[in-house]
């Protein structure tokens, strides 16, 4: 069992990223350096660039692409293959 990674991507109503993705590791690794979390968050932000402004009509397609890439990143950088919960949250500014 490799645990769960919960990722929240906040999107403004204009379709832009509101901030870097928020990431929580649940029962994956005991201690994760904040710099590693920062790198993962920046990696996800880079993956999102071609999809900005975010199109909610293509949300499930985008999510499956992101999950596949994030899973590969976690396998390569953390030697873990956790379940990934990816939520896209729309923020009213």
PDB file of C-alpha atoms in Angstrom:
ATOM      1  CA  UNK A   1       0.000   0.000   0.000  1.00  0.00           C
ATOM      2  CA  UNK A   2       1.493   3.316  -1.081  1.00  0.00           C
ATOM      3  CA  UNK A   3      -1.155   5.609   0.362  1.00  0.00           C
ATOM      4  CA  UNK A   4      -3.023   8.494  -1.188  1.00  0.00           C
ATOM      5  CA  UNK A   5      -2.009  11.853  -2.595  1.00  0.00           C
ATOM      6  CA  UNK A   6      -4.665  14.559  -2.531  1.00  0.00           C
ATOM      7  CA  UNK A   7      -4.109  17.423  -4.989  1.00  0.00           C
ATOM      8  CA  UNK A   8      -6.270  20.527  -5.184  1.00  0.00           C
ATOM      9  CA  UNK A   9      -5.954  22.756  -8.227  1.00  0.00           C
ATOM     10  CA  UNK A  10      -7.604  26.124  -7.711  1.00  0.00           C
ATOM     11  CA  UNK A  11      -8.903  27.791 -10.854  1.00  0.00           C
ATOM     12  CA  UNK A  12     -10.321  31.310 -11.074  1.00  0.00           C
ATOM     13  CA  UNK A  13     -13.537  31.987 -12.972  1.00  0.00           C
ATOM     14  CA  UNK A  14     -11.430  33.291 -15.893  1.00  0.00           C
ATOM     15  CA  UNK A  15      -9.844  29.822 -16.148  1.00  0.00           C
ATOM     16  CA  UNK A  16      -6.446  30.881 -14.780  1.00  0.00           C
ATOM     17  CA  UNK A  17      -4.601  29.066 -12.010  1.00  0.00           C
ATOM     18  CA  UNK A  18      -5.400  30.804  -8.750  1.00  0.00           C
ATOM     19  CA  UNK A  19      -2.186  29.629  -7.039  1.00  0.00           C
ATOM     20  CA  UNK A  20       0.208  26.693  -7.070  1.00  0.00           C
ATOM     21  CA  UNK A  21      -1.587  23.364  -6.598  1.00  0.00           C
ATOM     22  CA  UNK A  22      -2.064  22.289  -2.978  1.00  0.00           C
ATOM     23  CA  UNK A  23      -0.740  18.807  -2.240  1.00  0.00           C
ATOM     24  CA  UNK A  24      -1.285  16.514   0.761  1.00  0.00           C
ATOM     25  CA  UNK A  25       0.333  13.117   1.137  1.00  0.00           C
ATOM     26  CA  UNK A  26      -1.879  10.834   3.191  1.00  0.00           C
ATOM     27  CA  UNK A  27       0.010   7.832   4.614  1.00  0.00           C
ATOM     28  CA  UNK A  28       2.557   7.858   1.777  1.00  0.00           C
ATOM     29  CA  UNK A  29       5.756   9.120   3.329  1.00  0.00           C
ATOM     30  CA  UNK A  30       6.345  10.059   6.924  1.00  0.00           C
ATOM     31  CA  UNK A  31       8.245  13.242   6.243  1.00  0.00           C
ATOM     32  CA  UNK A  32       8.450  15.070   2.964  1.00  0.00           C
ATOM     33  CA  UNK A  33      10.705  18.047   2.577  1.00  0.00           C
ATOM     34  CA  UNK A  34       8.803  21.180   1.664  1.00  0.00           C
ATOM     35  CA  UNK A  35      11.219  21.742  -1.218  1.00  0.00           C
ATOM     36  CA  UNK A  36      10.130  18.404  -2.752  1.00  0.00           C
ATOM     37  CA  UNK A  37       6.479  19.374  -2.374  1.00  0.00           C
ATOM     38  CA  UNK A  38       7.268  22.723  -3.973  1.00  0.00           C
ATOM     39  CA  UNK A  39       8.914  20.986  -6.952  1.00  0.00           C
ATOM     40  CA  UNK A  40       5.930  18.674  -7.394  1.00  0.00           C
ATOM     41  CA  UNK A  41       3.555  21.631  -7.218  1.00  0.00           C
ATOM     42  CA  UNK A  42       5.600  23.525  -9.829  1.00  0.00           C
ATOM     43  CA  UNK A  43       5.674  20.399 -12.024  1.00  0.00           C
ATOM     44  CA  UNK A  44       1.860  20.223 -11.905  1.00  0.00           C
ATOM     45  CA  UNK A  45       1.616  23.931 -12.699  1.00  0.00           C
ATOM     46  CA  UNK A  46       3.846  23.395 -15.767  1.00  0.00           C
ATOM     47  CA  UNK A  47       1.637  20.504 -16.885  1.00  0.00           C
ATOM     48  CA  UNK A  48      -1.372  22.829 -16.628  1.00  0.00           C
ATOM     49  CA  UNK A  49       0.076  25.586 -18.883  1.00  0.00           C
ATOM     50  CA  UNK A  50      -1.285  24.179 -22.179  1.00  0.00           C
ATOM     51  CA  UNK A  51      -4.743  23.926 -20.536  1.00  0.00           C
ATOM     52  CA  UNK A  52      -4.899  27.534 -19.328  1.00  0.00           C
ATOM     53  CA  UNK A  53      -7.360  29.154 -19.556  1.00  0.00           C
ATOM     54  CA  UNK A  54      -8.892  26.041 -18.060  1.00  0.00           C
ATOM     55  CA  UNK A  55     -11.836  24.639 -19.998  1.00  0.00           C
ATOM     56  CA  UNK A  56     -14.342  23.014 -17.628  1.00  0.00           C
ATOM     57  CA  UNK A  57     -15.892  21.126 -20.576  1.00  0.00           C
ATOM     58  CA  UNK A  58     -12.633  19.173 -20.914  1.00  0.00           C
ATOM     59  CA  UNK A  59     -12.126  18.714 -17.166  1.00  0.00           C
ATOM     60  CA  UNK A  60     -12.223  14.887 -17.070  1.00  0.00           C
ATOM     61  CA  UNK A  61      -9.841  14.612 -20.045  1.00  0.00           C
ATOM     62  CA  UNK A  62      -7.428  17.059 -18.433  1.00  0.00           C
ATOM     63  CA  UNK A  63      -7.672  15.312 -15.051  1.00  0.00           C
ATOM     64  CA  UNK A  64      -6.857  11.890 -16.498  1.00  0.00           C
ATOM     65  CA  UNK A  65      -3.826  13.353 -18.331  1.00  0.00           C
ATOM     66  CA  UNK A  66      -2.606  15.078 -15.143  1.00  0.00           C
ATOM     67  CA  UNK A  67      -3.096  11.984 -12.983  1.00  0.00           C
ATOM     68  CA  UNK A  68      -1.077   9.841 -15.400  1.00  0.00           C
ATOM     69  CA  UNK A  69       1.803  12.373 -15.451  1.00  0.00           C
ATOM     70  CA  UNK A  70       1.722  12.935 -11.664  1.00  0.00           C
ATOM     71  CA  UNK A  71       1.732   9.173 -11.027  1.00  0.00           C
ATOM     72  CA  UNK A  72       4.836   8.808 -13.222  1.00  0.00           C
ATOM     73  CA  UNK A  73       6.509  11.742 -11.403  1.00  0.00           C
ATOM     74  CA  UNK A  74       5.814  10.149  -8.004  1.00  0.00           C
ATOM     75  CA  UNK A  75       7.134   6.773  -9.167  1.00  0.00           C
ATOM     76  CA  UNK A  76      10.333   8.366 -10.531  1.00  0.00           C
ATOM     77  CA  UNK A  77      10.990  10.795  -7.657  1.00  0.00           C
ATOM     78  CA  UNK A  78       9.539   9.071  -4.580  1.00  0.00           C
ATOM     79  CA  UNK A  79       9.497   5.392  -5.629  1.00  0.00           C
ATOM     80  CA  UNK A  80       5.812   5.350  -4.683  1.00  0.00           C
ATOM     81  CA  UNK A  81       2.674   4.619  -6.639  1.00  0.00           C
ATOM     82  CA  UNK A  82      -0.132   6.033  -4.508  1.00  0.00           C
ATOM     83  CA  UNK A  83      -3.752   6.549  -5.385  1.00  0.00           C
ATOM     84  CA  UNK A  84      -4.266  10.113  -6.556  1.00  0.00           C
ATOM     85  CA  UNK A  85      -7.268  12.261  -5.705  1.00  0.00           C
ATOM     86  CA  UNK A  86      -7.243  15.267  -8.005  1.00  0.00           C
ATOM     87  CA  UNK A  87      -9.808  17.987  -7.385  1.00  0.00           C
ATOM     88  CA  UNK A  88     -10.247  21.051  -9.536  1.00  0.00           C
ATOM     89  CA  UNK A  89     -11.869  23.760  -7.460  1.00  0.00           C
ATOM     90  CA  UNK A  90     -13.355  26.877  -9.020  1.00  0.00           C
ATOM     91  CA  UNK A  91     -12.749  30.041  -7.006  1.00  0.00           C
ATOM     92  CA  UNK A  92     -15.029  33.060  -7.204  1.00  0.00           C
ATOM     93  CA  UNK A  93     -12.822  36.127  -6.855  1.00  0.00           C
TER      94      UNK A  93
END
